CSV table of C-alpha atoms and ligand atoms in Angstrom, one decimal:
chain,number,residue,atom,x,y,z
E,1,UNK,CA,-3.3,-1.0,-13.5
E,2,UNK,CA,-3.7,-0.2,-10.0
E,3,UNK,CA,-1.2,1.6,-7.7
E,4,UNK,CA,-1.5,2.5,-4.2
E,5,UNK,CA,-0.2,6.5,-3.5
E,6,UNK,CA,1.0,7.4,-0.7
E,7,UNK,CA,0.5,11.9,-1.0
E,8,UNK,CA,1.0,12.7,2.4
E,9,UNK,CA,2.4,11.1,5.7
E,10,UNK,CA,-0.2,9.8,7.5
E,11,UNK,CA,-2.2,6.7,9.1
E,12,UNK,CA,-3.1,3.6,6.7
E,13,UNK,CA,-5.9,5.5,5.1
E,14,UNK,CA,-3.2,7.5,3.0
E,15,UNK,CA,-2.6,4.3,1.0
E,16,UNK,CA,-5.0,5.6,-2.0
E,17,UNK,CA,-5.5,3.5,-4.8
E,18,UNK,CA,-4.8,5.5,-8.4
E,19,UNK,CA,-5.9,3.6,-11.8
E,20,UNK,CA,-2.7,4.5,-13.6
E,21,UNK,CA,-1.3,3.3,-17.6
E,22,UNK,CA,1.0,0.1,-17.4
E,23,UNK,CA,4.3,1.8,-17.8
E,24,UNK,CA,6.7,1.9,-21.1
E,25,UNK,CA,10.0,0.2,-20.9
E,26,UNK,CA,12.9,2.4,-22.0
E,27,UNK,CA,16.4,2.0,-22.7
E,28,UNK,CA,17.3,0.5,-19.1
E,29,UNK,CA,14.2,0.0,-17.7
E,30,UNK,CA,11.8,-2.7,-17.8
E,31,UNK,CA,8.4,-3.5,-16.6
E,32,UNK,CA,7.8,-6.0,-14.6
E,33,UNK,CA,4.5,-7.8,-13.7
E,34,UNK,CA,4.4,-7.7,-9.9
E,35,UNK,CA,3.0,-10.9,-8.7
E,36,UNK,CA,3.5,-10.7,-5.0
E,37,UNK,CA,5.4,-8.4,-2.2
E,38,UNK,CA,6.1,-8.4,1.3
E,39,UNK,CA,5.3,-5.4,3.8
E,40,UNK,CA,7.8,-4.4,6.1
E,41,UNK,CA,7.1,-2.3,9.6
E,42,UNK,CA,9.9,0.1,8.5
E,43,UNK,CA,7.5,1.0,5.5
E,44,UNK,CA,5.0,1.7,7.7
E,45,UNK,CA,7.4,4.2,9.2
E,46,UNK,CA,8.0,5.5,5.9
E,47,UNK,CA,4.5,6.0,5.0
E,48,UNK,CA,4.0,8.2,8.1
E,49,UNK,CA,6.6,10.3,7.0
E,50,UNK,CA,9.9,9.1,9.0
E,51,UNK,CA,12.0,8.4,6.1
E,52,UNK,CA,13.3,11.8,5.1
E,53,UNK,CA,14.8,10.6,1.7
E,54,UNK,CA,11.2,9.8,0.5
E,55,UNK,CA,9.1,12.4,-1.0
E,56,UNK,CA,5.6,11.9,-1.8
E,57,UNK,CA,3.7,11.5,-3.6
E,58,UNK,CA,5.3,7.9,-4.2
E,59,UNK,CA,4.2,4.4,-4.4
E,60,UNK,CA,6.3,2.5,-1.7
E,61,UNK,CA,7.2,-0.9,-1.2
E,62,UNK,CA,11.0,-1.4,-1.6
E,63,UNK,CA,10.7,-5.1,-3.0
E,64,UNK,CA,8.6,-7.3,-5.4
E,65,UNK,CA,8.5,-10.4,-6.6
E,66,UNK,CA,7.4,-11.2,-10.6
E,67,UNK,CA,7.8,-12.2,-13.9
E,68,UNK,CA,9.4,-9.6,-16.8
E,69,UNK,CA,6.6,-8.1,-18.9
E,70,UNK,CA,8.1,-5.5,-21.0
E,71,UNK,CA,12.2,-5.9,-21.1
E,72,UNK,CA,13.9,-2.5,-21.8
E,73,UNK,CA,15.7,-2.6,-25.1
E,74,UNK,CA,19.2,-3.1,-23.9
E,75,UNK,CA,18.2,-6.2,-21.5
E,76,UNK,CA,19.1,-9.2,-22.0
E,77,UNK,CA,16.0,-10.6,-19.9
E,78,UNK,CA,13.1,-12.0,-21.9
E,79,UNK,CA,9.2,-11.6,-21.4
E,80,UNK,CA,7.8,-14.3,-18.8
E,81,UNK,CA,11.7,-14.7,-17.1
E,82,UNK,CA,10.9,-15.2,-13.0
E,83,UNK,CA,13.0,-12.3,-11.5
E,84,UNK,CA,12.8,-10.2,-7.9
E,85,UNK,CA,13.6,-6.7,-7.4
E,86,UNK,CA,14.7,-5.0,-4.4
E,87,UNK,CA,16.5,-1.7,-2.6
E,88,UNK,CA,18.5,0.2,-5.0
E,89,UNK,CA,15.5,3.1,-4.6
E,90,UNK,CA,12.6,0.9,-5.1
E,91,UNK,CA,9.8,2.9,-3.4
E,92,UNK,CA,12.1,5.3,-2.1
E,93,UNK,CA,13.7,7.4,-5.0
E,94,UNK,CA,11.2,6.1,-7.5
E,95,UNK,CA,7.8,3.9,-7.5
E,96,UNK,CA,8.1,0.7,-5.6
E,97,UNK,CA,6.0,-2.5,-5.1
E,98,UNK,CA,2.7,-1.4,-3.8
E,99,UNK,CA,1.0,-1.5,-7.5
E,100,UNK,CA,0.3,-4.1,-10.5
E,101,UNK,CA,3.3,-3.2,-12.5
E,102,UNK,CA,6.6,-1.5,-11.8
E,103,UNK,CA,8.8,0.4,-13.9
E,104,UNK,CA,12.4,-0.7,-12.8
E,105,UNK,CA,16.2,0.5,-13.4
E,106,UNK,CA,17.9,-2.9,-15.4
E,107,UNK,CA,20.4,-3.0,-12.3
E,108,UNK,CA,18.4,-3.9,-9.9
E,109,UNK,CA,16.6,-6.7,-11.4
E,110,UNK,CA,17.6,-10.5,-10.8
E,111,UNK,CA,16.6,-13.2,-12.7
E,112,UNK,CA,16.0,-16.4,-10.3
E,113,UNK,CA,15.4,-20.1,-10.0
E,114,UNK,CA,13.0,-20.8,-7.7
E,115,UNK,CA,10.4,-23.9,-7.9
E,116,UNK,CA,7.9,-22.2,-4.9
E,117,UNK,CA,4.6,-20.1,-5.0
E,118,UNK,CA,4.9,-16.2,-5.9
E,119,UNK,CA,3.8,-15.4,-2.3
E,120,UNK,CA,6.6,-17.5,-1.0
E,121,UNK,CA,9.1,-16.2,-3.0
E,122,UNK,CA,8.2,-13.2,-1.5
E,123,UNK,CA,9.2,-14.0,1.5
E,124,UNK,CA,12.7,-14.0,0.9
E,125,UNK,CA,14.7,-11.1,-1.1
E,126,UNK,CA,15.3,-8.2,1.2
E,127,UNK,CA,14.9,-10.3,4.3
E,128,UNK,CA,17.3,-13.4,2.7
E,129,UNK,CA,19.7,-11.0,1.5
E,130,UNK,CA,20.1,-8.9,4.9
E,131,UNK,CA,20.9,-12.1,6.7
E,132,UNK,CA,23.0,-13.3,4.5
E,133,UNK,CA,25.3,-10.1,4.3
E,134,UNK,CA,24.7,-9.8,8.4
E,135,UNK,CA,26.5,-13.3,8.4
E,136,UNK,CA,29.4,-12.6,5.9
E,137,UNK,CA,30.0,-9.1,8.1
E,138,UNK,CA,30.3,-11.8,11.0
E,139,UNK,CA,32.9,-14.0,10.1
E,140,UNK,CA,32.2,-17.4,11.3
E,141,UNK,CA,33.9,-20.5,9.7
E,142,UNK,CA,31.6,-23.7,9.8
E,143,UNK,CA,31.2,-25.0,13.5
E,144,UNK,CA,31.4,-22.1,15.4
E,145,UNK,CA,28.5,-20.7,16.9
E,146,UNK,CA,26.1,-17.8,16.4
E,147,UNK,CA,24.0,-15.8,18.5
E,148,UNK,CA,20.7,-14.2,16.6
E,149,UNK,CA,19.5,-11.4,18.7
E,150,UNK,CA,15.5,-10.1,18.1
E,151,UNK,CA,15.3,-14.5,16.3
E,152,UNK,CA,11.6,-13.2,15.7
E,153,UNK,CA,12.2,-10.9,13.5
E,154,UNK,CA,11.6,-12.0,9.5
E,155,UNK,CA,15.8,-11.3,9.4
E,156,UNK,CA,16.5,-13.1,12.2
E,157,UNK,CA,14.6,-16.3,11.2
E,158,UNK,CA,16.5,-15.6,7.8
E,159,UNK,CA,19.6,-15.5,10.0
E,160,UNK,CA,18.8,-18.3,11.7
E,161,UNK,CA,18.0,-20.7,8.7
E,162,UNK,CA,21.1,-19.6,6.5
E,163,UNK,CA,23.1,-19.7,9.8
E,164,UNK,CA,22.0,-23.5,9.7
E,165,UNK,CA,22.7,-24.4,6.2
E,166,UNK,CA,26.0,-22.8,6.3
E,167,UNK,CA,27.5,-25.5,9.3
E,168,UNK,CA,26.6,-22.8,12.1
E,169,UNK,CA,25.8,-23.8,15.4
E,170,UNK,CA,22.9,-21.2,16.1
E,171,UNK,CA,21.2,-19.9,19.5
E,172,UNK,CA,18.5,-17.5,19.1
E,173,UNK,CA,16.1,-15.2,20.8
E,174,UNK,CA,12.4,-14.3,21.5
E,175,UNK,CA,10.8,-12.2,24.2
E,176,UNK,CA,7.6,-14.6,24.5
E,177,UNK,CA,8.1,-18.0,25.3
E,178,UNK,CA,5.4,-19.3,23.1
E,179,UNK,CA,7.6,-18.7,20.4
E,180,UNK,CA,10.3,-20.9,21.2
E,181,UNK,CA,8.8,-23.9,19.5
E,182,UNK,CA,8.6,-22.1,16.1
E,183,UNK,CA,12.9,-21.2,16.5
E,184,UNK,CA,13.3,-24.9,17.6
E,185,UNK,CA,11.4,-25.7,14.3
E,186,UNK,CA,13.4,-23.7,11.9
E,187,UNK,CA,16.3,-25.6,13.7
E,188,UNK,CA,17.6,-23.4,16.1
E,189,UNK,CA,20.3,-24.9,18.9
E,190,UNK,CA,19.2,-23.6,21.3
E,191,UNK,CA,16.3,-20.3,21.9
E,192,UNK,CA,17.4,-18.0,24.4
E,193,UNK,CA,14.3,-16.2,26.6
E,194,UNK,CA,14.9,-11.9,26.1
E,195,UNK,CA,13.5,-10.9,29.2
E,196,UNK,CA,13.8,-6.9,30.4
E,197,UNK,CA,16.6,-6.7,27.7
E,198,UNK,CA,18.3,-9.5,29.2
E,199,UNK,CA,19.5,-12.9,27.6
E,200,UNK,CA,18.3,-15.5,30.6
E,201,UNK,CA,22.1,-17.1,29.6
E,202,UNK,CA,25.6,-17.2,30.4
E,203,UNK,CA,27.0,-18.8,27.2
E,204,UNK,CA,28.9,-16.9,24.9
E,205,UNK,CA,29.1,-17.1,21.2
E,206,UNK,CA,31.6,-16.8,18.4
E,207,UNK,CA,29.6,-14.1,16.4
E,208,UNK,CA,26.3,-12.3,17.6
E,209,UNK,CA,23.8,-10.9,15.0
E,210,UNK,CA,21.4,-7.6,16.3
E,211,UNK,CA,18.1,-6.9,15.1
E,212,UNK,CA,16.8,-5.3,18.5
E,213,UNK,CA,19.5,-2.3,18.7
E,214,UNK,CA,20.7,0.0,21.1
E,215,UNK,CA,19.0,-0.8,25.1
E,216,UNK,CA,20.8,-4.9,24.1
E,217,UNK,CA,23.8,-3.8,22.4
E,218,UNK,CA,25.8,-4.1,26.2
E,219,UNK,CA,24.2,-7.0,27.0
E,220,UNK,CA,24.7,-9.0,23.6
E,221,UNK,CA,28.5,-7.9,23.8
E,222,UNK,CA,28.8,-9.3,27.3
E,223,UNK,CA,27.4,-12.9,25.1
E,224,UNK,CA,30.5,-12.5,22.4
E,225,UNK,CA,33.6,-14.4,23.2
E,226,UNK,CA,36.8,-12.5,22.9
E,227,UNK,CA,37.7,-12.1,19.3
E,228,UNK,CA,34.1,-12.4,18.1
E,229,UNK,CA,32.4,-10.1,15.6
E,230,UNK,CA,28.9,-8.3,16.5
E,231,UNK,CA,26.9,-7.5,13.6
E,232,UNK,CA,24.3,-5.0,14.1
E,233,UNK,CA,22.0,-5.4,11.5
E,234,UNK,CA,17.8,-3.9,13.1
E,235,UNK,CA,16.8,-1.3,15.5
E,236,UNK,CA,13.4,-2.2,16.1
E,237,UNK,CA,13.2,-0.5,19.3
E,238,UNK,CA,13.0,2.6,17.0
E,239,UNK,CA,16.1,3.7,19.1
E,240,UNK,CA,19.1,5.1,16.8
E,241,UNK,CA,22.0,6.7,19.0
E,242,UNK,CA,24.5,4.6,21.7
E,243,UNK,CA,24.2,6.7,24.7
E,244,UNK,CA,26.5,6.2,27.6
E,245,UNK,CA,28.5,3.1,25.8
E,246,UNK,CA,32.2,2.5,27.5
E,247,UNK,CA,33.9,1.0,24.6
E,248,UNK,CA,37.2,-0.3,27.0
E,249,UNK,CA,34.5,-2.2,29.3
E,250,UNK,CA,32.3,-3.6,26.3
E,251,UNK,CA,34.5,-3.8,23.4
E,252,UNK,CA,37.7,-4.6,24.7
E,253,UNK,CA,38.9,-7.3,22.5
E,254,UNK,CA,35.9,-8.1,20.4
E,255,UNK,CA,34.9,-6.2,17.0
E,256,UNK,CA,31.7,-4.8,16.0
E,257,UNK,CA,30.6,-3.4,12.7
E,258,UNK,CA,27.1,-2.6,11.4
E,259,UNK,CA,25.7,-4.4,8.2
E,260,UNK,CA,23.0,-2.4,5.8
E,261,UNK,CA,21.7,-3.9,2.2
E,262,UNK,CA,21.4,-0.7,0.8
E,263,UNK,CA,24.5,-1.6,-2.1
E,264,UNK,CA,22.9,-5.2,-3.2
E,265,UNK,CA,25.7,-7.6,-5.3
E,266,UNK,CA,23.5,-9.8,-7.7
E,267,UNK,CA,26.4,-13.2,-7.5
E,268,UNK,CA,25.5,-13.1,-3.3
E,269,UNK,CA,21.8,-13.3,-4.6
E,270,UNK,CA,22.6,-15.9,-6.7
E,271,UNK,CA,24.4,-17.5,-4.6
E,272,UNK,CA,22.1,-17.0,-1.8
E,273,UNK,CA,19.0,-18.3,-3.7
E,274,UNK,CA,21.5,-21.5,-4.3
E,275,UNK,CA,21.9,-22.4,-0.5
E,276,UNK,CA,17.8,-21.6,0.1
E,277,UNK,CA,16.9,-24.0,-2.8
E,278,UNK,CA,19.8,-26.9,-2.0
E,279,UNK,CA,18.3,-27.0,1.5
E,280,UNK,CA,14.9,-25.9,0.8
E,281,UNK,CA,15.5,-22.9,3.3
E,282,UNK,CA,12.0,-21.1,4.6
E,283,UNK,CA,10.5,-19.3,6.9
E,284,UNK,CA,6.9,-18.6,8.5
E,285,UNK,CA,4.2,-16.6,6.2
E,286,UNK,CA,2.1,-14.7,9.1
E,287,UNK,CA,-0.7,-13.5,6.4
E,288,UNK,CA,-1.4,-13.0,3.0
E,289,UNK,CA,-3.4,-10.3,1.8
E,290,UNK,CA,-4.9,-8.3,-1.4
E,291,UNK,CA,-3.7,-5.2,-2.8
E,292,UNK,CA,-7.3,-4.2,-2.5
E,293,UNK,CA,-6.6,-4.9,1.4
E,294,UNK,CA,-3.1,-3.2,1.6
E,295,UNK,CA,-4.4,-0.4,4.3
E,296,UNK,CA,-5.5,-3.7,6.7
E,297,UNK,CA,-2.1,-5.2,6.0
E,298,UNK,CA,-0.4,-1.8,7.2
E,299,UNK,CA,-2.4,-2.5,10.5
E,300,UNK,CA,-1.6,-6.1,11.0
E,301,UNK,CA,2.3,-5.5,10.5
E,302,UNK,CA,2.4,-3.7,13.5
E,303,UNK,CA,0.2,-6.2,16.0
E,304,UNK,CA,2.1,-7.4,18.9
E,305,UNK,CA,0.1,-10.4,19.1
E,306,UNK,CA,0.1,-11.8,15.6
E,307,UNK,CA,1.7,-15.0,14.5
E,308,UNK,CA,5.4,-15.3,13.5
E,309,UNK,CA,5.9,-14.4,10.1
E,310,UNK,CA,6.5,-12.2,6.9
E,311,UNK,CA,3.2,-10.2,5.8
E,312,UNK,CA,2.9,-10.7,2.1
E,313,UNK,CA,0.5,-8.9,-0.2
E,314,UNK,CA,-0.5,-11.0,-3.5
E,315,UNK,CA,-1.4,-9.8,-6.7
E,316,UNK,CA,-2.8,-13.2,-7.9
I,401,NAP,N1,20.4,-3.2,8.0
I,401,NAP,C1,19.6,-3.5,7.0
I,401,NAP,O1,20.0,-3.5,5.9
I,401,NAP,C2,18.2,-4.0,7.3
I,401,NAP,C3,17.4,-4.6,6.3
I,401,NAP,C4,16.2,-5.1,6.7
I,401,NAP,C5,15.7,-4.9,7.9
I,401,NAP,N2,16.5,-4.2,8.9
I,401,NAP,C6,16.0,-4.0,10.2
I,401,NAP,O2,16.0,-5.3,10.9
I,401,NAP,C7,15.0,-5.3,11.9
I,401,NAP,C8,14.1,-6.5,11.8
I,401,NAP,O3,13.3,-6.3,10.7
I,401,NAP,P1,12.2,-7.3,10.3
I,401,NAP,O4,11.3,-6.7,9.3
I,401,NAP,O5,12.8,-8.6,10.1
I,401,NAP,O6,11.4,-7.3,11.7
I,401,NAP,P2,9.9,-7.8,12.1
I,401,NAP,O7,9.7,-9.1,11.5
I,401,NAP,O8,8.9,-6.8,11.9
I,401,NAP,O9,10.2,-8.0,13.7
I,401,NAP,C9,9.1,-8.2,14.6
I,401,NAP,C10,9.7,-8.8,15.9
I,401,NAP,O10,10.6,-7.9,16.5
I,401,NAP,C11,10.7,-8.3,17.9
I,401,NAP,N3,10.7,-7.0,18.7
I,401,NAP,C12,9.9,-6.0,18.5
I,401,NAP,N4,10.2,-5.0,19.5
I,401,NAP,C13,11.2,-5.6,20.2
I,401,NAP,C14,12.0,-5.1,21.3
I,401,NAP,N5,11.7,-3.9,21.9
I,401,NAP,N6,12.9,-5.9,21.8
I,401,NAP,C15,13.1,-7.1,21.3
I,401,NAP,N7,12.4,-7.6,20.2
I,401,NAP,C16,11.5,-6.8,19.7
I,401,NAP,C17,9.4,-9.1,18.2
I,401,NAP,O11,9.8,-10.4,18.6
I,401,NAP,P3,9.5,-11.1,20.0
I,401,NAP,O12,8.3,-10.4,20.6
I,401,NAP,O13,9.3,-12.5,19.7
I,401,NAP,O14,10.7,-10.9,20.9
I,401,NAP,C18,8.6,-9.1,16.9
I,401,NAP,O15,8.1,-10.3,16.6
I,401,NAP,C19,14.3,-3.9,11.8
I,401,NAP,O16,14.9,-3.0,12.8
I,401,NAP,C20,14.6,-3.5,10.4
I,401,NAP,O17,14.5,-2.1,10.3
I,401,NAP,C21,17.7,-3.8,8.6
């Protein structure tokens, strides 16, 4: 099978490809065929070294879509069975996505329903999942409204689309105003114009959800009614510490709590996967590439200019 190594941090061209044995199930691990998989920029990050918890060499990719190939011998899954696989130390503390087949821990393995093409289900586990837990850390009842900060992002659209199908009223956010027709597509309420860090808005919301981190985190408190939750969820800034933030001005009376996926609960991904395929939930596909072209999908991740969407890679 083929695998692509990352040995040491570096640009795209230290994704090497390595001809490597399909991998033996074991007691509580099985192998799955990896049909499809999305890249995310923070793996490019990771590939050039910024994620200290990774050591190479490694095969990264923290999430994959696929069938079961070789069940370990305590699972109760069978050969064929559609399942997705994500966080838990995919690509981080053991081999990940970028390859043919995976050898993965039992635990982190859900079996799905899910009538769509491999490349679209791809689009949805880690990104989905985020969202979803971003919107149960908020703590809106049906009717109230939410504010999706960074609505670009693959989680905010996620957000966005969940927010919907859940009874949310949901306003949401782009820097470039040739993207507000794809938000008004997906169903946003309103889409909001981020201009120097600023919403180009007075309202106020019931909950806010971050992806753009610390230089908004003032300004989206100052758009959360009193009482409200904000949800920080994305820093894609690449900006991690809250310098010069006066919690009596900005937080007085409003709550604000951080959501990470890192500890995944398989009933929310069942549950999730029920709402996406009740209301046929999706969002936008930028590209689809090759594994063969997985250096070229590295670059394209990170272009300012490309269309709205998840980059998948597709092993079909
Ligand atoms: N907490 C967790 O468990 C968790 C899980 C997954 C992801 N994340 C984080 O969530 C964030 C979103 O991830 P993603 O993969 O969904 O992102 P993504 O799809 O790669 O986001 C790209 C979009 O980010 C927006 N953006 C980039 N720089 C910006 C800036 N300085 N200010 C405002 N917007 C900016 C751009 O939108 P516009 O140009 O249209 O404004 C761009 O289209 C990342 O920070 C990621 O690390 C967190």
């Amino acid at each position: 099978m083929k695998s692509v190594v990352v040995k040491q941090a570096g640009g795209p061209e230290v994704l090497e490809f390595e001809e490597r044995p399909i991998p033996t199930a074991t007691q509580n691990q099985t192998v799955i065929k990896i049909h499809a998989f999305p890249v995310h920029r923070y793996e490019v990050l990771t590939r050039e070294g910024g994620s200290p918890s990774v050591k190479f060499p490694r095969v990264i990719g923290v999430e994959a879509v696929g069938e079961v190939y070789h069940p370990s011998k305590t699972s109760q899954l069978t050969a064929g069975q559609k399942v997705i696989t994500f966080m838990g130390g995919l690509g981080r503390e053991f081999d990940g996505s970028y390859q043919e087949y995976a050898l993965v821990p039992d635990s982190i393995i859900y079996p799905i329903t899910y009538n769509g093409t491999w490349t679209e289900l791809a689009s949805y586990p880690e990104t989905f999942y985020t969202a979803f837990g971003a919107l149960k850390a908020t703590r809106l009842q049906k009717g109230q409204s939410l504010l999706v900060r960074g609505g670009t992002t693959g989680v905010g659209m996620a957000a966005l689309v969940l927010g919907k199908a859940l009874g949310l009223r949901v306003a949401t956010t782009t820097r470039q105003s040739d993207r507000e027709p794809v938000l008004s597509n997906l169903g946003a309420d309103e889409v909001i114009l981020d201009h120097n860090d600023q919403l180009q808005t007075s309202s106020k919301y019931d909950g806010v959800i971050d992806m753009v981190g610390v230089p908004v985190v003032v300004d989206s408190l100052s758009h959360l009614k009193n009482g409200g939750t904000y949800t920080l969820v994305g820093m894609v800034t690449g900006q991690w510490v809250w310098k010069d933030f006066d919690p009596f001005t900005n937080l007085s009376n409003k709550y604000a709590t951080v959501y990470d996926s890192s500890q995944v609960d398989g009933h929310m991904v069942q549950k999730m996967f029920g709402l996406i395929n009740q209301n046929h939930l999706e969002i936008p596909i930028s590209k689809v590439f090759k594994l063969n072209d997985i250096q070229e999908a590295h670059r394209y991740v990170m272009k300012k200019d490309r269309p709205v969407g998840q980059v998948i890679v597709s092993n079909d």
